[in-house]
């Protein structure tokens, strides 16, 4: 009671923030007459003035009213758009590092220009993050006109751009791009070997458009850069042939009574968690089938250590066959399996499922199986975006996820009131017993709207459903457009015209997001075409544009009278937020509109979470076929089911983050070390420190600390130093000659000998050259061992939950073991680098040339080597291998020293090619 009472007296936190922002809006509005009087040059000159004031120590908060007034005036003059007061409030929300919830159609893209301009004045760069490349390019082009007018530079960061173009995009005051590309650039920057190859500057301020989609929906899967691992194609095909003989169990046994199984089988499939589990009978049958297929030794157990990968492949194939459906979870395009984003319905080209699942689906579909990948670098969106000094976000639906934004990103959500009151009518859900009845009602509703001329947007949760509705409308003779989210640019054009009379548009829930549905259709493109037509005079252009506006006004009023845009949804999504986004496409800027959800007990969400309760109500009411339930209690029951799913998804994301936080701390250490290495000109002190540490560890193996001479194994130590480190030190003679030597003295003698050997090598080639070589060796060692460490963490993560059975906390165990693995990584790098730098053989140029020729000769004999060279037109030619002179084809013995001069035997070095 007390919190409620306090809220009534003082207003909510949201109300208090809005009140505070409105006071600043009054100050901005008071500046408007003054800025209207400025000439074009004076208005543009304000940017240079603001930059000088920022450099002199003025804070951005103090500059805010004037900067916002300048942007508003620029928008009025250049784009004929004046920022509403609510957009100024939204701009302040973003500038303060919060999430602004603004309804669809309130002008979020224009609103973002305010904080972007203000924060770009610091010269540290601002990133504007969008959901796809089309929106990044479109927004950079449309809003870039305003920024350029005011004297700021704009860049667009797109995939597959050349490095120089990316560097230019990041060097601009404002950079537009997608979340994936910003994240991948960060990872790639931490894999380079030269500072000049990096593209990003520091992560200063980011504004995330559709923040809920990027920071919540896409945050369940991390960004991964990977390279090819071992090819196991044959294994997937053989397992795929076994899986059809395993039968799915229907129903699940109650652990107390053992009842509940409707039809016994070999495995159970859990649709909620997307997992499969073999039953006891299934274990035996799987062992028998795998033995018959020659994959398994008869009499062995499926859970022997040697068969762990076999179980992994079997489970991946079962999931592929029974939980991942074509045209729902993925599509097959040009002989490739392409993932469909479950939230947006968009195709995610280039993305692959991990843990062998993608290969299992490829085997199921009979397409070419691509090799498994090895992780080279990885980061979650949560950890990437938390690195920005300041982060803001905007969306039409954030309030339902406010807790997660606060909990994970420390972002407060501010709900900004609409510019005009919303009058959309949201009707209660209609629930039918079967899909057939539901779709009949959907078609009837669409037909009614079409005959009256009212535009309709039909929302579906998957590509499969959108095509099903399309087929039904074709049979009913209703013309329509289908949006399967395959082309973002075409998608935006279709959505822009979805408000014309008699238009029926079928779309996956999120297709076309970021583009307004204007009642009467959009005329912006037509106006642009007229203005760009060189055949028309200035007067003709103006007359044609006026005529277009008059025609649009008539259509706009006609659609308003018909009730505005009608939203017909064929299914509830598992997140209330996505349903709200679909509804939000209607009723923009005070326009009329209506929405209704049509559901059936066969919908996945209803079947898994709320079906039994609603079915019981229908049975009690003896509902006839074709009749639907329309009641608040049913809608509340469905919302309760959605809350359960949202809570589960939040737990999954939080758990992913808690595990990734462990590797994130380690990632920061590794990346910091790499960056320091790249930037330092002098690394000899660092190499000396590693050398001392490595040799101290070697000595301590044979001469323990604070031990007596009887415990020392000097012979073994001398042997190891000679064979593995190429250090000839007469330690035995020294020990025999002096009785006062202790273990610390031996360490010092070995380190001194190593320092002398290192100095001799530097004397041969010069300090700068040897330091550069040392830097490369250190970077390569860090990278290769970091890759192995990531794979080790993956394996550790997969099985760590089993520690719960031993009454141990899996997360604590993961942290402890990950720390041990990381300590081992640092030790191995220290040993590897020190050993390579001490054992490397310095060659003269003649020796190096002879060694290179010998290695080439070996490669020629091995075969499978082609030489490529670029032609003048940029294409590539391949030359067949040329016969070599006879003296270069003399055989190198397997145990001979390798001609490359590494000091290793040929079979352990370049002989591996053979």
mmCIF file of C-alpha atoms in Angstrom, residues 641-822:
data_model
loop_
_atom_site.group_PDB
_atom_site.id
_atom_site.type_symbol
_atom_site.label_atom_id
_atom_site.label_comp_id
_atom_site.label_asym_id
_atom_site.label_seq_id
_atom_site.Cartn_x
_atom_site.Cartn_y
_atom_site.Cartn_z
ATOM 1 C CA UNK A 641 1.695 -18.132 -20.539
ATOM 2 C CA UNK A 642 3.694 -15.477 -22.423
ATOM 3 C CA UNK A 643 5.117 -14.167 -19.126
ATOM 4 C CA UNK A 644 6.332 -17.698 -18.301
ATOM 5 C CA UNK A 645 8.119 -17.959 -21.654
ATOM 6 C CA UNK A 646 9.616 -14.459 -21.287
ATOM 7 C CA UNK A 647 10.885 -15.372 -17.812
ATOM 8 C CA UNK A 648 12.445 -18.573 -19.183
ATOM 9 C CA UNK A 649 14.076 -16.708 -22.079
ATOM 10 C CA UNK A 650 15.412 -14.094 -19.640
ATOM 11 C CA UNK A 651 16.921 -16.877 -17.507
ATOM 12 C CA UNK A 652 18.560 -18.378 -20.614
ATOM 13 C CA UNK A 653 20.077 -15.031 -21.598
ATOM 14 C CA UNK A 654 21.201 -14.314 -18.040
ATOM 15 C CA UNK A 655 22.793 -17.749 -17.761
ATOM 16 C CA UNK A 656 24.594 -17.278 -21.103
ATOM 17 C CA UNK A 657 25.876 -13.957 -19.773
ATOM 18 C CA UNK A 658 26.987 -15.342 -16.397
ATOM 19 C CA UNK A 659 29.100 -17.997 -18.143
ATOM 20 C CA UNK A 660 30.367 -15.509 -20.742
ATOM 21 C CA UNK A 661 31.348 -13.051 -17.985
ATOM 22 C CA UNK A 662 34.038 -15.562 -16.959
ATOM 23 C CA UNK A 663 35.560 -15.718 -20.451
ATOM 24 C CA UNK A 664 34.927 -11.964 -20.846
ATOM 25 C CA UNK A 665 37.321 -11.144 -17.972
ATOM 26 C CA UNK A 666 39.918 -13.384 -19.617
ATOM 27 C CA UNK A 667 39.181 -11.895 -23.053
ATOM 28 C CA UNK A 668 39.864 -8.405 -21.673
ATOM 29 C CA UNK A 669 43.264 -9.532 -20.330
ATOM 30 C CA UNK A 670 44.274 -11.214 -23.615
ATOM 31 C CA UNK A 671 43.081 -8.318 -25.800
ATOM 32 C CA UNK A 672 44.766 -5.764 -23.534
ATOM 33 C CA UNK A 673 48.056 -7.696 -23.776
ATOM 34 C CA UNK A 674 47.730 -7.903 -27.580
ATOM 35 C CA UNK A 675 47.034 -4.173 -27.885
ATOM 36 C CA UNK A 676 49.967 -3.273 -25.639
ATOM 37 C CA UNK A 677 52.220 -5.522 -27.743
ATOM 38 C CA UNK A 678 51.062 -3.877 -30.981
ATOM 39 C CA UNK A 679 51.531 -0.349 -29.645
ATOM 40 C CA UNK A 680 54.868 -0.758 -27.830
ATOM 41 C CA UNK A 681 57.990 -0.060 -29.850
ATOM 42 C CA UNK A 682 60.276 -1.599 -27.216
ATOM 43 C CA UNK A 683 59.343 -5.097 -25.989
ATOM 44 C CA UNK A 684 62.747 -6.453 -24.885
ATOM 45 C CA UNK A 685 61.882 -5.977 -21.167
ATOM 46 C CA UNK A 686 58.677 -7.966 -21.681
ATOM 47 C CA UNK A 687 60.529 -10.779 -23.472
ATOM 48 C CA UNK A 688 63.197 -10.809 -20.710
ATOM 49 C CA UNK A 689 60.439 -11.134 -18.074
ATOM 50 C CA UNK A 690 58.869 -14.091 -19.962
ATOM 51 C CA UNK A 691 62.298 -15.718 -20.421
ATOM 52 C CA UNK A 692 63.136 -15.434 -16.709
ATOM 53 C CA UNK A 693 59.733 -16.853 -15.735
ATOM 54 C CA UNK A 694 59.951 -19.796 -18.171
ATOM 55 C CA UNK A 695 63.502 -20.809 -17.227
ATOM 56 C CA UNK A 696 62.799 -20.425 -13.519
ATOM 57 C CA UNK A 697 59.936 -22.940 -13.965
ATOM 58 C CA UNK A 698 62.269 -25.332 -15.853
ATOM 59 C CA UNK A 699 64.982 -25.142 -13.172
ATOM 60 C CA UNK A 700 62.468 -25.560 -10.340
ATOM 61 C CA UNK A 701 61.344 -28.904 -11.851
ATOM 62 C CA UNK A 702 64.821 -30.348 -11.155
ATOM 63 C CA UNK A 703 66.076 -28.020 -8.415
ATOM 64 C CA UNK A 704 63.137 -27.334 -6.045
ATOM 65 C CA UNK A 705 63.061 -24.039 -4.120
ATOM 66 C CA UNK A 706 64.819 -24.064 -0.737
ATOM 67 C CA UNK A 707 66.032 -27.631 -1.261
ATOM 68 C CA UNK A 708 69.370 -29.268 -0.409
ATOM 69 C CA UNK A 709 71.909 -30.493 -2.972
ATOM 70 C CA UNK A 710 70.946 -34.168 -2.484
ATOM 71 C CA UNK A 711 67.479 -33.376 -3.930
ATOM 72 C CA UNK A 712 68.834 -31.797 -7.114
ATOM 73 C CA UNK A 713 68.898 -33.625 -10.496
ATOM 74 C CA UNK A 714 71.554 -31.576 -12.270
ATOM 75 C CA UNK A 715 72.201 -34.170 -15.039
ATOM 76 C CA UNK A 716 68.533 -34.131 -16.123
ATOM 77 C CA UNK A 717 68.441 -30.318 -15.974
ATOM 78 C CA UNK A 718 71.554 -30.023 -18.174
ATOM 79 C CA UNK A 719 70.022 -32.490 -20.680
ATOM 80 C CA UNK A 720 66.738 -30.557 -20.918
ATOM 81 C CA UNK A 721 68.523 -27.203 -21.281
ATOM 82 C CA UNK A 722 70.757 -28.627 -24.017
ATOM 83 C CA UNK A 723 68.078 -30.496 -26.025
ATOM 84 C CA UNK A 724 65.040 -28.239 -25.612
ATOM 85 C CA UNK A 725 66.575 -24.813 -25.036
ATOM 86 C CA UNK A 726 69.962 -25.165 -26.838
ATOM 87 C CA UNK A 727 71.790 -23.839 -23.749
ATOM 88 C CA UNK A 728 75.159 -25.458 -22.977
ATOM 89 C CA UNK A 729 75.868 -24.693 -19.292
ATOM 90 C CA UNK A 730 78.354 -26.732 -17.238
ATOM 91 C CA UNK A 731 76.157 -26.745 -14.164
ATOM 92 C CA UNK A 732 77.583 -30.030 -12.812
ATOM 93 C CA UNK A 733 81.109 -28.657 -12.855
ATOM 94 C CA UNK A 734 79.945 -25.427 -11.175
ATOM 95 C CA UNK A 735 78.153 -27.345 -8.407
ATOM 96 C CA UNK A 736 81.176 -29.619 -7.821
ATOM 97 C CA UNK A 737 83.574 -26.646 -7.809
ATOM 98 C CA UNK A 738 81.594 -24.584 -5.281
ATOM 99 C CA UNK A 739 79.857 -25.783 -2.117
ATOM 100 C CA UNK A 740 78.246 -22.408 -1.540
ATOM 101 C CA UNK A 741 75.899 -22.548 -4.591
ATOM 102 C CA UNK A 742 72.238 -22.659 -3.596
ATOM 103 C CA UNK A 743 69.098 -23.234 -5.716
ATOM 104 C CA UNK A 744 68.599 -19.473 -6.339
ATOM 105 C CA UNK A 745 72.175 -19.222 -7.722
ATOM 106 C CA UNK A 746 71.450 -21.995 -10.229
ATOM 107 C CA UNK A 747 68.348 -20.117 -11.440
ATOM 108 C CA UNK A 748 70.478 -16.970 -11.897
ATOM 109 C CA UNK A 749 73.207 -18.885 -13.801
ATOM 110 C CA UNK A 750 70.626 -20.378 -16.221
ATOM 111 C CA UNK A 751 68.861 -17.031 -16.745
ATOM 112 C CA UNK A 752 72.209 -15.287 -17.339
ATOM 113 C CA UNK A 753 73.168 -17.925 -19.947
ATOM 114 C CA UNK A 754 69.781 -17.469 -21.670
ATOM 115 C CA UNK A 755 70.216 -13.667 -21.652
ATOM 116 C CA UNK A 756 73.670 -14.057 -23.229
ATOM 117 C CA UNK A 757 72.296 -16.395 -25.950
ATOM 118 C CA UNK A 758 69.476 -13.902 -26.630
ATOM 119 C CA UNK A 759 71.964 -10.985 -26.829
ATOM 120 C CA UNK A 760 74.107 -12.929 -29.331
ATOM 121 C CA UNK A 761 71.114 -13.374 -31.625
ATOM 122 C CA UNK A 762 70.270 -9.658 -31.395
ATOM 123 C CA UNK A 763 73.896 -8.819 -32.283
ATOM 124 C CA UNK A 764 73.512 -10.804 -35.525
ATOM 125 C CA UNK A 765 70.350 -9.058 -36.865
ATOM 126 C CA UNK A 766 69.913 -5.871 -34.826
ATOM 127 C CA UNK A 767 67.579 -5.164 -31.927
ATOM 128 C CA UNK A 768 64.708 -3.667 -33.943
ATOM 129 C CA UNK A 769 64.475 -6.608 -36.339
ATOM 130 C CA UNK A 770 64.694 -9.210 -33.577
ATOM 131 C CA UNK A 771 62.100 -7.350 -31.489
ATOM 132 C CA UNK A 772 59.691 -7.366 -34.440
ATOM 133 C CA UNK A 773 60.244 -11.101 -34.838
ATOM 134 C CA UNK A 774 59.658 -11.573 -31.075
ATOM 135 C CA UNK A 775 56.438 -9.544 -31.298
ATOM 136 C CA UNK A 776 55.104 -11.758 -34.123
ATOM 137 C CA UNK A 777 56.005 -14.966 -32.269
ATOM 138 C CA UNK A 778 54.296 -13.695 -29.110
ATOM 139 C CA UNK A 779 51.133 -12.605 -30.979
ATOM 140 C CA UNK A 780 50.879 -15.911 -32.863
ATOM 141 C CA UNK A 781 51.373 -17.903 -29.682
ATOM 142 C CA UNK A 782 48.717 -15.891 -27.795
ATOM 143 C CA UNK A 783 46.255 -16.315 -30.697
ATOM 144 C CA UNK A 784 46.704 -20.058 -31.205
ATOM 145 C CA UNK A 785 46.505 -20.867 -27.484
ATOM 146 C CA UNK A 786 43.514 -18.512 -27.016
ATOM 147 C CA UNK A 787 41.664 -20.466 -29.750
ATOM 148 C CA UNK A 788 42.399 -23.744 -27.967
ATOM 149 C CA UNK A 789 41.331 -22.145 -24.675
ATOM 150 C CA UNK A 790 37.954 -21.086 -26.175
ATOM 151 C CA UNK A 791 37.368 -24.669 -27.376
ATOM 152 C CA UNK A 792 38.291 -25.988 -23.898
ATOM 153 C CA UNK A 793 35.815 -23.560 -22.288
ATOM 154 C CA UNK A 794 33.113 -24.753 -24.723
ATOM 155 C CA UNK A 795 33.660 -28.380 -23.742
ATOM 156 C CA UNK A 796 33.788 -27.461 -20.042
ATOM 157 C CA UNK A 797 30.537 -25.513 -20.342
ATOM 158 C CA UNK A 798 28.678 -28.394 -22.054
ATOM 159 C CA UNK A 799 29.206 -30.835 -19.207
ATOM 160 C CA UNK A 800 29.476 -28.570 -16.157
ATOM 161 C CA UNK A 801 25.774 -28.932 -15.209
ATOM 162 C CA UNK A 802 26.498 -32.541 -14.216
ATOM 163 C CA UNK A 803 28.490 -31.249 -11.209
ATOM 164 C CA UNK A 804 25.094 -30.418 -9.655
ATOM 165 C CA UNK A 805 24.624 -34.154 -9.028
ATOM 166 C CA UNK A 806 27.715 -34.036 -6.796
ATOM 167 C CA UNK A 807 26.108 -31.233 -4.716
ATOM 168 C CA UNK A 808 28.437 -28.646 -6.263
ATOM 169 C CA UNK A 809 27.462 -25.282 -7.747
ATOM 170 C CA UNK A 810 28.079 -25.624 -11.540
ATOM 171 C CA UNK A 811 28.733 -21.880 -11.992
ATOM 172 C CA UNK A 812 31.330 -21.809 -9.192
ATOM 173 C CA UNK A 813 32.965 -24.946 -10.593
ATOM 174 C CA UNK A 814 33.039 -23.374 -14.071
ATOM 175 C CA UNK A 815 34.674 -20.212 -12.710
ATOM 176 C CA UNK A 816 37.283 -22.211 -10.784
ATOM 177 C CA UNK A 817 38.217 -24.515 -13.675
ATOM 178 C CA UNK A 818 38.149 -21.700 -16.255
ATOM 179 C CA UNK A 819 40.602 -19.780 -14.058
ATOM 180 C CA UNK A 820 42.896 -22.839 -13.868
ATOM 181 C CA UNK A 821 42.729 -23.258 -17.667
ATOM 182 C CA UNK A 822 43.575 -19.579 -18.132
#
